[in-house]
Amino acid sequence: MNAVEIIKKKRDGLQLSAGEIQFIVQGYTSGDIPDYQASAFLMAAFLKGLNTEETAHLTSAMLNSGSKLDLSRIDGVKVDKHSTGGVGDKTSLILAPIAAAAGVKVPMISGRGLGHTGGTLDKLESIPGFRTDIPVERAIEILQKTGAVLIGQTKEIAPADKLFYALRDVTATVESIPLITASIMSKKLAEDISGLVMDVKTGSGAFMKNFHDASRLAESLAFTANKLGVDVHCFITNMDRPLGDYVGNWLEVVESIKILRGELKNDLSELSLSLAASMIELAGIASSGAESIKIAERTIADGSAFEKFIEIAALQGAETEFLRQPERYPKAAASVICDSPEEGFISNMDTYGIGMAALHAGAGRFKKEDSIDPSAGIIFYKKTGQFVRKGEQICEVFSGSMQLAEKAAVMIMESISFSASDPEPGDIILSRKFYPAVK
Amino acid sequence: MNAVEIIKKKRDGLQLSAGEIQFIVQGYTSGDIPDYQASAFLMAAFLKGLNTEETAHLTSAMLNSGSKLDLSRIDGVKVDKHSTGGVGDKTSLILAPIAAAAGVKVPMISGRGLGHTGGTLDKLESIPGFRTDIPVERAIEILQKTGAVLIGQTKEIAPADKLFYALRDVTATVESIPLITASIMSKKLAEDISGLVMDVKTGSGAFMKNFHDASRLAESLAFTANKLGVDVHCFITNMDRPLGDYVGNWLEVVESIKILRGELKNDLSELSLSLAASMIELAGIASSGAESIKIAERTIADGSAFEKFIEIAALQGAETEFLRQPERYPKAAASVICDSPEEGFISNMDTYGIGMAALHAGAGRFKKEDSIDPSAGIIFYKKTGQFVRKGEQICEVFSGSMQLAEKAAVMIMESISFSASDPEPGDIILSRKFYPAVK
């Protein structure tokens, strides 16, 4: 077997075997295959595609390039959720405690935000004391004790993905559904889970701008996980507006607390409960969708989900008084209120633009090395489909300086359109489907 | 401008500008663009293609990465011939003296053989004393004096092509018509010629196995040269049988001498005269095809072409007594005669197999570093379309050892098929067309 023959085969549109894909992944990870052959392979795969078999082989080879969690000594069914990322997407903070309170085991490994989207790790780390870089053995203990743990990637997980991802970034081979699938799944399946809830976002704030592309990614992710023995419940959800009313790291923790306490009902609470219910169903704790949603709702109503959040946070080092009394958290240095320039319905929110505004306010990173301002962000009082009078407050922007807050405010208002008639924005959940594992 | 954006544009099938292509070529040549970006670019270009504009820009950028001959002080029209390579293709040795004897200036830069095809430099260097590595200034003097000079590539010519070619070889991006075109033309147009005769081979002994692919390559080569100001006369010729009767370096010199002396008429003499006539026509020395062929034939009949060959060879250091008396050349150590195993017509000669047999006999190179045996090769007494009786001699193989000669003989006979009826082999020249330069 040699790299040139394998590249040639993919270049000519032929299907690669598991062994051929493994040869490329192992060879590149060990340094035996040089960058220039890996990049020719990636471009050929980008343009000629990888079918579901090949995508599963690539995922498997990248997964096996590193180590996996070993959760065999943990009782119960291990289920996680993965989102393809969006603006205001803090469902992990809400559904992990709900699912754990319902008896699911949730070994969640998350990433950081980059560009216009936030990252779960950054949101968690805005809680004073909260550690996401805890050793694997300790993480497994926390999972056993509380039913959930929320940590970051370790360098032992899928090292091949790190190498390939860095190469894709500089060779124009990022936007490929099979390559995205293998990258996501090689990390996710290292969690030793048997069920996965996928939340594939579509719309102006998502990587997949339209429903068709989101559906293709959803199927690719689900089929790949299925082939590697994992049941999947896959949602496609609306990212044509920010999810929930709060955007920015600590602000999103606050909104999560409100929902876990049952104080707020909105698109975010609806989606979080639905995703958590699917996790409960995948874990076999409920036998129907209706039953699982009842179980999820009960954990909010009886306070067990919020207490579970406190319990997890405490075990991960958090100063939990900030979670019980969010008002004690340091306020942002500057804030600006955005008033509506006209009367009418909010007809559209360019969610990418809003994500970029939050980034400029200090809530995100332009480069991996940047630090973030945990207090920075936006609270929306009105979203798509709501009627506003001229001068009525649409949102409030929080930042480290008045200059940054004002710049972000301008960007937000440039992202919002108005119309005389109700635009009738669609549901938050656009589709959902169950994909059983291949046994 | 940045490499990732340019790669992305080609990946998405968009047309690149001259500036973008130059950015990649210059950047890779200077080391500013790494291998892995160059290889992603090559794979995207391979799969999405380059149109004639882009191919001309790529050729131009590679040509301009190095230096060109400056023949401005040489009177007369400079015309060369380029062949895409085949088995027994020694037309350069015949047409350069014919064209020079007719008054054309022929600044010919040739390559070496690799794999199943021979190279003009190796054939010339089988002549004792003949030097092809002469300094550019001296080469221009010889050209001025005799009307032709036959030299090898210098490292100053198209260094970008050398880098890209080495990278294509290890990234499965060799067999691309636009990339092949740019590679050939960036070197050929460094000769400062205003006319070029192209001989694109097709058939079992050629790189282009069928007429359709050969036509596409021919058009691509011609259009590119035209855009860069060069008139082209393009032939597509038959390589389903060896060209001429002799294969192997010194043996091909001998066949060339016979033709230059008017002692042999066959497919090789027909093609060599036609190619030389086109050069004479491109140089404006004749105003019609009929007139140019007469001029070419006259240089044979009056001995001026053969004397021109001696003159050029002498100026390039050759011991010309071997050219005047080829029988003085050292004989090969071993030879084997191949008899026909049956009675019938030779219906097919797998010319790739015959090229490989010559290589095994010692006439070619498996790797660039290999040395060749100048006496090794094959003389054919019968070729496709001829009738043979059982036991009649088909060919004779010459080699450094009986073992190698016998191995080659077996390979040759495995490459030859017989039939009861006349297969009526086609003409040597399959098509010819004039492509005027874009002024």
Tab-separated table of C-alpha atoms in Angstrom, chain A residues 3-5 7-8 10-12 35-37 39-41 43-44 46-48 167 169-175, chain B residues 3-5 7-8 10-12 35-37 39-41 43-44 46-48 167 169-175:
chain	number	residue	atom	x	y	z
A	3	ALA	CA	-0.058	6.971	-0.319
A	4	VAL	CA	0.098	7.973	-4.003
A	5	GLU	CA	-2.027	4.993	-5.076
A	7	ILE	CA	-4.766	9.452	-3.349
A	8	LYS	CA	-5.108	8.422	-7.016
A	10	LYS	CA	-9.914	8.782	-4.358
A	11	ARG	CA	-9.023	11.322	-7.077
A	12	ASP	CA	-10.625	8.956	-9.596
A	35	ASP	CA	1.716	17.177	4.757
A	36	TYR	CA	1.630	17.521	0.975
A	37	GLN	CA	0.239	14.021	0.474
A	39	SER	CA	-3.484	17.723	1.709
A	40	ALA	CA	-3.777	16.171	-1.775
A	41	PHE	CA	-5.817	13.399	-0.154
A	43	MET	CA	-8.679	17.915	-1.565
A	44	ALA	CA	-9.500	14.723	-3.488
A	46	PHE	CA	-13.374	17.151	-0.590
A	47	LEU	CA	-14.107	17.153	-4.327
A	48	LYS	CA	-14.931	13.488	-4.927
A	167	LEU	CA	-4.208	21.142	7.677
A	169	ASP	CA	-7.806	25.103	7.734
A	170	VAL	CA	-4.879	26.132	5.485
A	171	THR	CA	-5.745	24.091	2.390
A	172	ALA	CA	-9.363	25.168	1.739
A	173	THR	CA	-10.776	21.767	2.697
A	174	VAL	CA	-12.931	22.743	5.689
A	175	GLU	CA	-16.492	22.779	4.298
B	3	ALA	CA	-3.076	31.002	-0.988
B	4	VAL	CA	-6.136	29.591	0.815
B	5	GLU	CA	-8.518	31.916	-1.043
B	7	ILE	CA	-7.122	27.276	-3.656
B	8	LYS	CA	-10.760	27.715	-2.576
B	10	LYS	CA	-10.164	26.753	-7.957
B	11	ARG	CA	-11.754	24.124	-5.689
B	12	ASP	CA	-15.117	25.765	-6.395
B	35	ASP	CA	4.202	22.105	-0.173
B	36	TYR	CA	0.838	21.268	1.356
B	37	GLN	CA	-0.850	24.329	-0.140
B	39	SER	CA	-0.436	20.140	-3.520
B	40	ALA	CA	-3.999	21.143	-2.547
B	41	PHE	CA	-3.887	23.643	-5.423
B	43	MET	CA	-5.355	18.507	-6.826
B	44	ALA	CA	-8.040	21.189	-7.170
B	46	PHE	CA	-6.439	18.432	-11.556
B	47	LEU	CA	-10.085	17.793	-10.652
B	48	LYS	CA	-11.675	21.111	-11.634
B	167	LEU	CA	5.331	17.441	-6.223
B	169	ASP	CA	4.783	12.881	-8.971
B	170	VAL	CA	4.101	12.186	-5.271
B	171	THR	CA	0.568	13.599	-5.033
B	172	ALA	CA	-1.202	11.752	-7.877
B	173	THR	CA	-1.561	14.885	-9.992
B	174	VAL	CA	0.511	13.894	-13.041
B	175	GLU	CA	-2.116	12.960	-15.670
